[in-house]
Each structure stands twice: as C-alpha cells, then as structure tokens.
XYZ file of C-alpha atoms in Angstrom:
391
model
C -61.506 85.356 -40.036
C -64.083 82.963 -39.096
C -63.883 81.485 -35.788
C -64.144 77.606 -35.117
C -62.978 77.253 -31.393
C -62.652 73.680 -29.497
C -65.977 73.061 -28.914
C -67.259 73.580 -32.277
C -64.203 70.954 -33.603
C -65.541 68.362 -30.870
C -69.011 68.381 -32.080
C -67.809 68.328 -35.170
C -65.750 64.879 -34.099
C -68.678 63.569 -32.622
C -70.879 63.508 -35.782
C -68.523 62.826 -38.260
C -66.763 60.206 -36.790
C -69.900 58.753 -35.858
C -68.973 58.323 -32.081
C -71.853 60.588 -30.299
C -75.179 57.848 -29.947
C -77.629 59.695 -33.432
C -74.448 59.280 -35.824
C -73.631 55.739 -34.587
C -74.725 53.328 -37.374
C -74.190 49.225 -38.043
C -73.339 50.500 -41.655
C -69.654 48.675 -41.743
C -68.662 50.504 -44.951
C -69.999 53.239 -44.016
C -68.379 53.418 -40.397
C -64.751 53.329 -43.112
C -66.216 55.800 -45.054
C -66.977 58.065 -42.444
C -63.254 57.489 -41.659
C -61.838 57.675 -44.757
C -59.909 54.754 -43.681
C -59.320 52.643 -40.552
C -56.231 52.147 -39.071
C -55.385 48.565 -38.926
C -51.941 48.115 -37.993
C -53.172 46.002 -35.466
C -55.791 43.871 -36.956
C -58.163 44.031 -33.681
C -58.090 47.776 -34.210
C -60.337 47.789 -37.414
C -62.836 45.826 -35.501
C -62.650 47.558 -32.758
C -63.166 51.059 -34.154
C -66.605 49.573 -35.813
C -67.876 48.271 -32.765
C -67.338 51.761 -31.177
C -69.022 53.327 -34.074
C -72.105 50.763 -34.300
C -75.174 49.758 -32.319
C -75.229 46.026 -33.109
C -72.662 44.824 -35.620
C -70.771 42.098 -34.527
C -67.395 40.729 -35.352
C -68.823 39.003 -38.186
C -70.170 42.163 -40.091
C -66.913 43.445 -40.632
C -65.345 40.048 -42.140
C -68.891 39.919 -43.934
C -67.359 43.708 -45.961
C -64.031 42.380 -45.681
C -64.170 39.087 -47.287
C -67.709 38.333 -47.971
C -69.273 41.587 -50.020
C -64.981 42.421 -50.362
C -66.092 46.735 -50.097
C -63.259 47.245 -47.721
C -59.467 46.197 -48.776
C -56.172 46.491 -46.576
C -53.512 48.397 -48.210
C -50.214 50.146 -47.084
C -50.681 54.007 -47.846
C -50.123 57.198 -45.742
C -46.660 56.936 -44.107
C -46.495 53.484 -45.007
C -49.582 52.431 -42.623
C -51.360 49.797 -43.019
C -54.951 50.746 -43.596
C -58.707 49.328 -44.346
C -60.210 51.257 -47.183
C -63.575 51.266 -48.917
C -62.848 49.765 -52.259
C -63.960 52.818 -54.324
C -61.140 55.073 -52.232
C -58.678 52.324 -53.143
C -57.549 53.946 -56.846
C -57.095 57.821 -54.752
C -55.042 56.168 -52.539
C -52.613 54.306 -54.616
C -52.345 57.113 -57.144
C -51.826 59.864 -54.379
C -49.236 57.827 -52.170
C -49.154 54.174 -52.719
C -47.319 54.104 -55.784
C -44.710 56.234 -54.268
C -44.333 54.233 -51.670
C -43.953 51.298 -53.588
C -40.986 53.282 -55.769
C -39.431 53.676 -52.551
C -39.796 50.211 -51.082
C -38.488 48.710 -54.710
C -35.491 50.572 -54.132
C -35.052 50.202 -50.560
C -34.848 46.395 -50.844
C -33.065 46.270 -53.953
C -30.187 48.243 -51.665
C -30.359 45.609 -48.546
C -30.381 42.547 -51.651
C -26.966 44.598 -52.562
C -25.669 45.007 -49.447
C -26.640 42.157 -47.750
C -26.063 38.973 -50.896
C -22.977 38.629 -53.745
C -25.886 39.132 -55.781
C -24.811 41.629 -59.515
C -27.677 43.263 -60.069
C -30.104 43.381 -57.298
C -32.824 45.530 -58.673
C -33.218 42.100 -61.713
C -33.377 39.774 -59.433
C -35.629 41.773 -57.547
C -38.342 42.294 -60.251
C -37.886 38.908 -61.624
C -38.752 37.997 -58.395
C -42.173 40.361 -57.862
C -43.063 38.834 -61.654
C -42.646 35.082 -60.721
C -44.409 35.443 -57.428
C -47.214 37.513 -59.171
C -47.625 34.771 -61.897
C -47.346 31.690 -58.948
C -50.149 33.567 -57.281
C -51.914 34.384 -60.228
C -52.062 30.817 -60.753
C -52.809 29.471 -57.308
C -55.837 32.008 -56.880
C -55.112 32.172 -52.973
C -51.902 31.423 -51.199
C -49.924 32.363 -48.080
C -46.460 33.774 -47.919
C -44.476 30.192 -47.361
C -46.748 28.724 -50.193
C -45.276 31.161 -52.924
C -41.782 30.915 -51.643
C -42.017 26.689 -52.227
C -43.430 27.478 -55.723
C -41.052 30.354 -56.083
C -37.016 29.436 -55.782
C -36.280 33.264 -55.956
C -38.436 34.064 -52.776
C -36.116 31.985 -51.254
C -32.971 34.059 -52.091
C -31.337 34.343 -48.657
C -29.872 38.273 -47.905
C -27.960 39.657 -44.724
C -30.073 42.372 -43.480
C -27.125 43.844 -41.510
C -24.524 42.906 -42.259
C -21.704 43.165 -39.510
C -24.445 43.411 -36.783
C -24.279 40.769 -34.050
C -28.369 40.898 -34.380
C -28.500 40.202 -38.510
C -30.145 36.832 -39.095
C -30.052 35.877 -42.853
C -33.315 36.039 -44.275
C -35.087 34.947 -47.695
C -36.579 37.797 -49.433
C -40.672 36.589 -49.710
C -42.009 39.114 -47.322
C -40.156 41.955 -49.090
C -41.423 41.046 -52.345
C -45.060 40.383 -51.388
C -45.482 43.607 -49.828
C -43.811 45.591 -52.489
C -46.271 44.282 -54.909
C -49.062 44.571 -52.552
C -47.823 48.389 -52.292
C -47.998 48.185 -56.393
C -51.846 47.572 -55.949
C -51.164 43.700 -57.790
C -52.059 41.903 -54.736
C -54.272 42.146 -51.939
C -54.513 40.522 -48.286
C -57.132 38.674 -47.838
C -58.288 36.422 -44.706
C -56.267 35.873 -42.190
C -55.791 32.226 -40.760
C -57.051 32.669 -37.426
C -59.291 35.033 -35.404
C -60.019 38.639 -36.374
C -56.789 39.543 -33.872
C -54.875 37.631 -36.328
C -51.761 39.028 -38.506
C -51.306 35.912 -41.082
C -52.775 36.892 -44.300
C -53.567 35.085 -47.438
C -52.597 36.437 -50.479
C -55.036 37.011 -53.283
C -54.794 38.958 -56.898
C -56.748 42.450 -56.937
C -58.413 41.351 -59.505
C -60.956 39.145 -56.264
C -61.362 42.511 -55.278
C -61.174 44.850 -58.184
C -62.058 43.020 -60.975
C -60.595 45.571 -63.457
C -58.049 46.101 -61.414
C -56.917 49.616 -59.337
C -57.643 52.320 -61.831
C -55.443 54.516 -62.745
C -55.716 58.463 -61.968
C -53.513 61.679 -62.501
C -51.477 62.136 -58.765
C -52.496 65.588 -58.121
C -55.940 64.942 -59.134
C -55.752 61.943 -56.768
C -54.377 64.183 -54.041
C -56.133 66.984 -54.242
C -59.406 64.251 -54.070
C -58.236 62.401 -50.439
C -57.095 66.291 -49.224
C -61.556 67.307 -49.705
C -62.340 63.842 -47.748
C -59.833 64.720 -45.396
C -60.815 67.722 -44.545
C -64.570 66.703 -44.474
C -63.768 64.495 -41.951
C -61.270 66.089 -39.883
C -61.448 69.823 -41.004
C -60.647 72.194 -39.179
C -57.263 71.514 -38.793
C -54.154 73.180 -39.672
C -52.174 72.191 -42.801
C -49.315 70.639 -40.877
C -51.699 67.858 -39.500
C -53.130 67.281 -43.150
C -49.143 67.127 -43.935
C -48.298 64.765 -41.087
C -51.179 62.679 -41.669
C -50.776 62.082 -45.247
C -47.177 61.614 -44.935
C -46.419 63.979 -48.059
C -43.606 66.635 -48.675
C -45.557 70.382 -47.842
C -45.044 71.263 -51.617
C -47.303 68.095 -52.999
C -49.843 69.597 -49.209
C -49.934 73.057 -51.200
C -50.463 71.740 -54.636
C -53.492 69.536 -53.610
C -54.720 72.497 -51.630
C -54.617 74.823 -54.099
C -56.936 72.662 -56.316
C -59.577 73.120 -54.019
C -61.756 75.854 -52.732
C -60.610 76.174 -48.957
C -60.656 79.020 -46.290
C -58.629 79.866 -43.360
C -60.365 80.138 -40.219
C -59.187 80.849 -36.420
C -58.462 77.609 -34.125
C -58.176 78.814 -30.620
C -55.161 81.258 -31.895
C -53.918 78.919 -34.582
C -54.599 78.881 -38.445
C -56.675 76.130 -39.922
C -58.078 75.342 -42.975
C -61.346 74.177 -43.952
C -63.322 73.307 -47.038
C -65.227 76.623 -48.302
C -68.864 75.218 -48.259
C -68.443 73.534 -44.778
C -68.621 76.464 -42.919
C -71.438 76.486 -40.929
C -71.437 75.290 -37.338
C -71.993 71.030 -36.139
C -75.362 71.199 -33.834
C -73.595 69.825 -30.586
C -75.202 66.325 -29.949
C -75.532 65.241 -26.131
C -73.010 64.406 -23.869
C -71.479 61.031 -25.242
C -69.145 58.398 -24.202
C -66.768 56.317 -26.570
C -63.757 53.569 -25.808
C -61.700 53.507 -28.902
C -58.890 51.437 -29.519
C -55.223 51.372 -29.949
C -54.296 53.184 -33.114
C -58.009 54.148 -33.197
C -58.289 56.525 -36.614
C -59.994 59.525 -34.264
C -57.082 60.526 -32.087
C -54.584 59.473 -35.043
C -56.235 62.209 -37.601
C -54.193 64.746 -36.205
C -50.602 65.523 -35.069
C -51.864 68.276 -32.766
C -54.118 66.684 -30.353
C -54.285 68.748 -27.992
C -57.555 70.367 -27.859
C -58.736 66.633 -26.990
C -56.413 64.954 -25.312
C -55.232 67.627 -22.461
C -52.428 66.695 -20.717
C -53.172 63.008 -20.861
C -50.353 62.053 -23.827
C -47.579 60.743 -21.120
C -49.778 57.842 -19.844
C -51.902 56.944 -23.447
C -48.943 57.087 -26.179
C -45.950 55.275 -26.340
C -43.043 56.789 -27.337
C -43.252 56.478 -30.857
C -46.636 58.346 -31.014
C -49.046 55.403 -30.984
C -52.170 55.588 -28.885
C -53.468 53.587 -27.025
C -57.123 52.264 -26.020
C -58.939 55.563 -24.947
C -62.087 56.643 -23.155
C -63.816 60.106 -24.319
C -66.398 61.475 -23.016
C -68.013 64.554 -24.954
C -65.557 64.950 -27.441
C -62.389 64.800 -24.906
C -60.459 61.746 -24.072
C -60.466 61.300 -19.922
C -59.092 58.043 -19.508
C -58.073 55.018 -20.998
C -58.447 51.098 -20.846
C -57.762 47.398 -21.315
C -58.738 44.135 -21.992
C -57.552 41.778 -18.912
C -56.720 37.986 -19.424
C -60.171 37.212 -17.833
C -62.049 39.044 -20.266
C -62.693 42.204 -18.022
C -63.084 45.903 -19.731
C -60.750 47.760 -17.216
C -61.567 51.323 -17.279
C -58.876 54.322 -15.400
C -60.717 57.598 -15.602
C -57.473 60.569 -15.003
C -59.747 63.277 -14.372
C -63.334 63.761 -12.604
C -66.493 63.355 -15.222
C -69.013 63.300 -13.133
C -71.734 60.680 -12.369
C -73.281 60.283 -15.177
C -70.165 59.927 -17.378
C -69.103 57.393 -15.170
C -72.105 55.406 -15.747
C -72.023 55.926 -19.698
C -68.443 55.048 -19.685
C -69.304 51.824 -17.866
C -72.028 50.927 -20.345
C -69.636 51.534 -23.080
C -67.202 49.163 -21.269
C -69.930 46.178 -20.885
C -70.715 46.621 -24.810
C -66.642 46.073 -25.330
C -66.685 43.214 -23.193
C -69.536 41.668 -25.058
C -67.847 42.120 -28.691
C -64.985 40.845 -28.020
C -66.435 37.715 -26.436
C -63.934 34.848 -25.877
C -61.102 36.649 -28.208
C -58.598 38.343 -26.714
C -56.222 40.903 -27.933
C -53.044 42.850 -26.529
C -52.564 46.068 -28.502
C -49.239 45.898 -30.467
C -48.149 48.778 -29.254
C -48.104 48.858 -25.508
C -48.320 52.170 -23.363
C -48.312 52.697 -19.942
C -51.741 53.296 -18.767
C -52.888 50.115 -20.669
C -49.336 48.020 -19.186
C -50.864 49.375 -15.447
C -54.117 47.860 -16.109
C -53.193 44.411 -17.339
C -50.380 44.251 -14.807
C-alpha cells in the first residue's frame, strides 16, 4: 500500500488550497474553485479566506464575482451549511444534497406549522405559500425578506415554534419559506444591505444568476462528481471525513465511490483514499505562513484534524466543532488570532516557531489588518483563544 504520511498531506494543503506564497493567486473564482466551496456561515469568512489565498484582491474583488460578474452564488448544501460556490458547481451541488435537504426542510416546517398553528393541512398552506412568494419575487425582480411578507399575506401566517416552552415567541413563517425555496435552487441571495460582514440578504430569482436555471443531473452522477473534486482537493483522507464533510448516509459515500477509480493508501497507520491518477507526491513549497478565518474551509475539510492541528483543538474550537481564526505555519496550525475593537491583528502563537515564523506570521497579520480596513467583524462563533484576545 502506498504510503502518503503527514508531511506529504501538508504540502499537499499548501498547494491546493493555495495558502503556501507560488499557489497564492488574486483569481477570486478561482481561490472557490480551488476550494470547492467557501464556507460562509459567517459572511466575513468568505472574504476572509480570499484575502488569505490572494496577493492583492481587495474586498471589492470578491463582491465584483459575487454580484458584479455573479460566478460565485451562496447556497445551503453539505449538512445544511451555508456555502459560496462557483456557479458551474451549483447544479452538482443541488442534485447531490441540496434537493434533499430541501425535502427535509419542506417537511420539517410543515410539522412546526402543525404543531405550532390550528392550521388543517400544513404541508398546503405551506407550498401555497413557497408559490406566492416565488411569484411576488418573480415579479419584484429583487426584494428583502419583510418586502415579500407585505406583498405576501401567507408569509405572515403566525406559528408557535414551541409550543408549551416559556422561550416560544410566535413567529410568521417568511424566513422558513424563503430558505426552503432557496434550498429548492428557485431563489438566490444576493447583496446584502450593509458591509461585506453583513447577514441581510436580498432576494433575487436564479434565473439573475443562472439564466436557464440550476440544471438538472442524475444524484449519483452528481455525487460521485463533488466526491473526484473532493478528493482533489482534500485527498488523502479517509472515507469517514469525505462522509462527515458531505453530510451523507455511508451507503450514498460508497455508491459515489465506487463510480470512481480510487486507491487506498497508508495515512500514518490509518486507511485513506485517494483518486487513482493523483498519486504521485506534492513538491513541498517553502516554509509558509497563513491566518485563516473562523469557519475557514481548510481546517473544516476534515473531521480528523489532527495531523494539523496537534493538540491545539481545546483553545481554537468551540464546542460545537467550529474553528476559529487560525495561524499555520508550514502546513500546521500554531496559534490563533483576532481582530480587536481598534483595528489591531492580535496574534497568540501556543508553541515555539522560531524567528523567522514569527516574522512571517507578523507580515501575514499587517496584510489582515490592511484588508479589513475600517470594517470590523466578531466571528459568529466565539472560542476561547479568540474571547482571550479581544477581552
């Protein structure tokens, strides 16, 4: 069995990922590409993880992809994340998961509607809803959530969330619908109003982005298509971490894998698979040093991290698995950071680098400091390291 040990997977990171200084590029799409998709949960994080990967973009290169040229889209896909995706990924990833997920969130709300309202027949009211809010948008071209819901009496159905629950507030049912047919691939979100931190979305048709619309493909053709970019990216790995990250059952993992022409190889004493013609060995670029952000898609490709992060998990995760910012140097993460209220990059290092990483990491911090300008932005998920430095 071919071996592919730690050091071979980091170099492989570095290039791939585009983090070590000959990959980095000012390429926006091709920064997501690179990616498959960027995390973007928290809005600053898409921004964030170009700036790590570039050399000059600024802020206004990514809305330039993102609204301007329109070759990246937001969607919900792998276990229900919200992602950035190129546009020509967009029909892999709504055949493979998205319209799953939106079976599953039709039905979810449908049960709450139930549950929650004296209304008969949820589910109707439900897609009567979704159609009426499609056409309303449909006709305004543009529109934000509490636009629709004036046009749209039904948005404003009110529904007990939990019921019985001293901490249930009544609520109208826009959101839910919105996002189920964004999940459908009918709608899209467009700009936000505000900075690029921002969370408040217009609405738009997919049609502004798509103009025929999301294609449609076969499921296990879809998913055995995003398991090969996967695994370019991110192979090595085991199958588990293709599992976890795709947030499929292990029988639709197998299927997809057995579609394509993979090999097992060795991972420090673990099994991992990896596409058949990307066997040869990464030539290990020189020592780098990175600051990615909160959610950052690097140190979110995997579920088993640790032949990266060490034993640094307690202080950079909170404890629902989110990361947050992180420094790396040479393929490891060795510390992490924060914006302050003043602007300041503040850097902790937990274990001795050396001189010169110390100085690239400081560099790295400076060019942070410089992209994010007068905007500031605390992660949505908080951890401890990053709570100690803003403290």
């Amino acid at each position: 069995m071919r071996s592919m040990n730690r050091a071979e997977r980091r170099a492989r990171l570095a290039l791939r990922h585009r983090l070590a200084a000959p990959a980095r590029t000012d390429d926006v799409l091709d920064i997501a590409r690179s990616m498959l998709v960027l995390h973007a949960t928290d809005p600053a994080t898409v921004f964030l993880s170009v700036a790590a990967r570039s050399v000059h973009a600024v802020p206004a290169a990514v809305e330039k992809a993102l609204y301007g040229d329109r070759t990246l889209l937001r969607m919900l896909a792998m276990r229900r994340t919200m992602f950035v995706a190129p546009t020509d990924l967009v029909p892999v990833l709504q055949a493979s998961t998205a319209n799953g997920l939106a079976a599953r969130q039709r039905a979810t709300y449908a049960r709450m509607i139930g549950r929650g309202s004296d209304i008969a027949d949820a589910p109707a009211l439900f897609t009567r809803a979704e159609e009426a809010a499609h056409a309303a948008l449909l006709a305004r071209g543009e529109a934000t959530g509490a636009q629709l819901s004036a046009d749209v009496p039904l948005l404003r159905t009110q529904v007990d969330p939990a019921p019985g629950k001293s901490y249930s507030r009544p609520t109208n049912i826009t959101t839910w619908v919105l996002v189920t047919l964004g999940c459908e691939g009918r709608i899209v979100r467009g700009r936000p109003n505000g900075s690029w931190t921002s969370s408040q979305y217009m609405w738009s048709p997919v049609e502004t982005w798509l103009p025929g619309g999301i294609e449609d493909l076969p499921a296990a053709e879809a998913r055995a298509d995003l398991v090969r970019r996967w695994l370019r990216a991110f192979g090595p790995a085991p199958a588990a971490d293709l599992k976890w990250w795709t947030g499929w059952s292990a029988g639709d993992v197998k299927k997809a894998l057995a579609l394509l022409d993979v090999t097992e190889v060795d991972l420090d004493g673990a099994t991992g698979i990896v596409l058949s013609d990307d066997l040869e060995p990464a030539p290990a670029p020189e020592p780098w040093a990175a600051l990615l952000p909160a959610l950052d898609p690097t140190p979110m490709g995997w579920q088993e991290r640790g032949w990266f992060l060490g034993a640094h998990r307690p202080r950079l995760f909170d404890r629902n698995g989110n990361i947050g910012p992180s420094v790396w140097w040479d393929g490891r993460i060795v510390g992490g950071w924060a914006q302050r209220r003043d602007g300041e990059i503040a850097v902790r290092l937990l274990e001795d680098v050396g001189a010169d990483a110390e100085s690239a990491v400081e560099r790295e911090a400076a060019r942070m400091a410089e992209w994010f300008g007068d905007v500031r932005a605390i992660p949505r998920f908080r951890t401890p390291l990053e709570r100690e430095l803003t403290a």
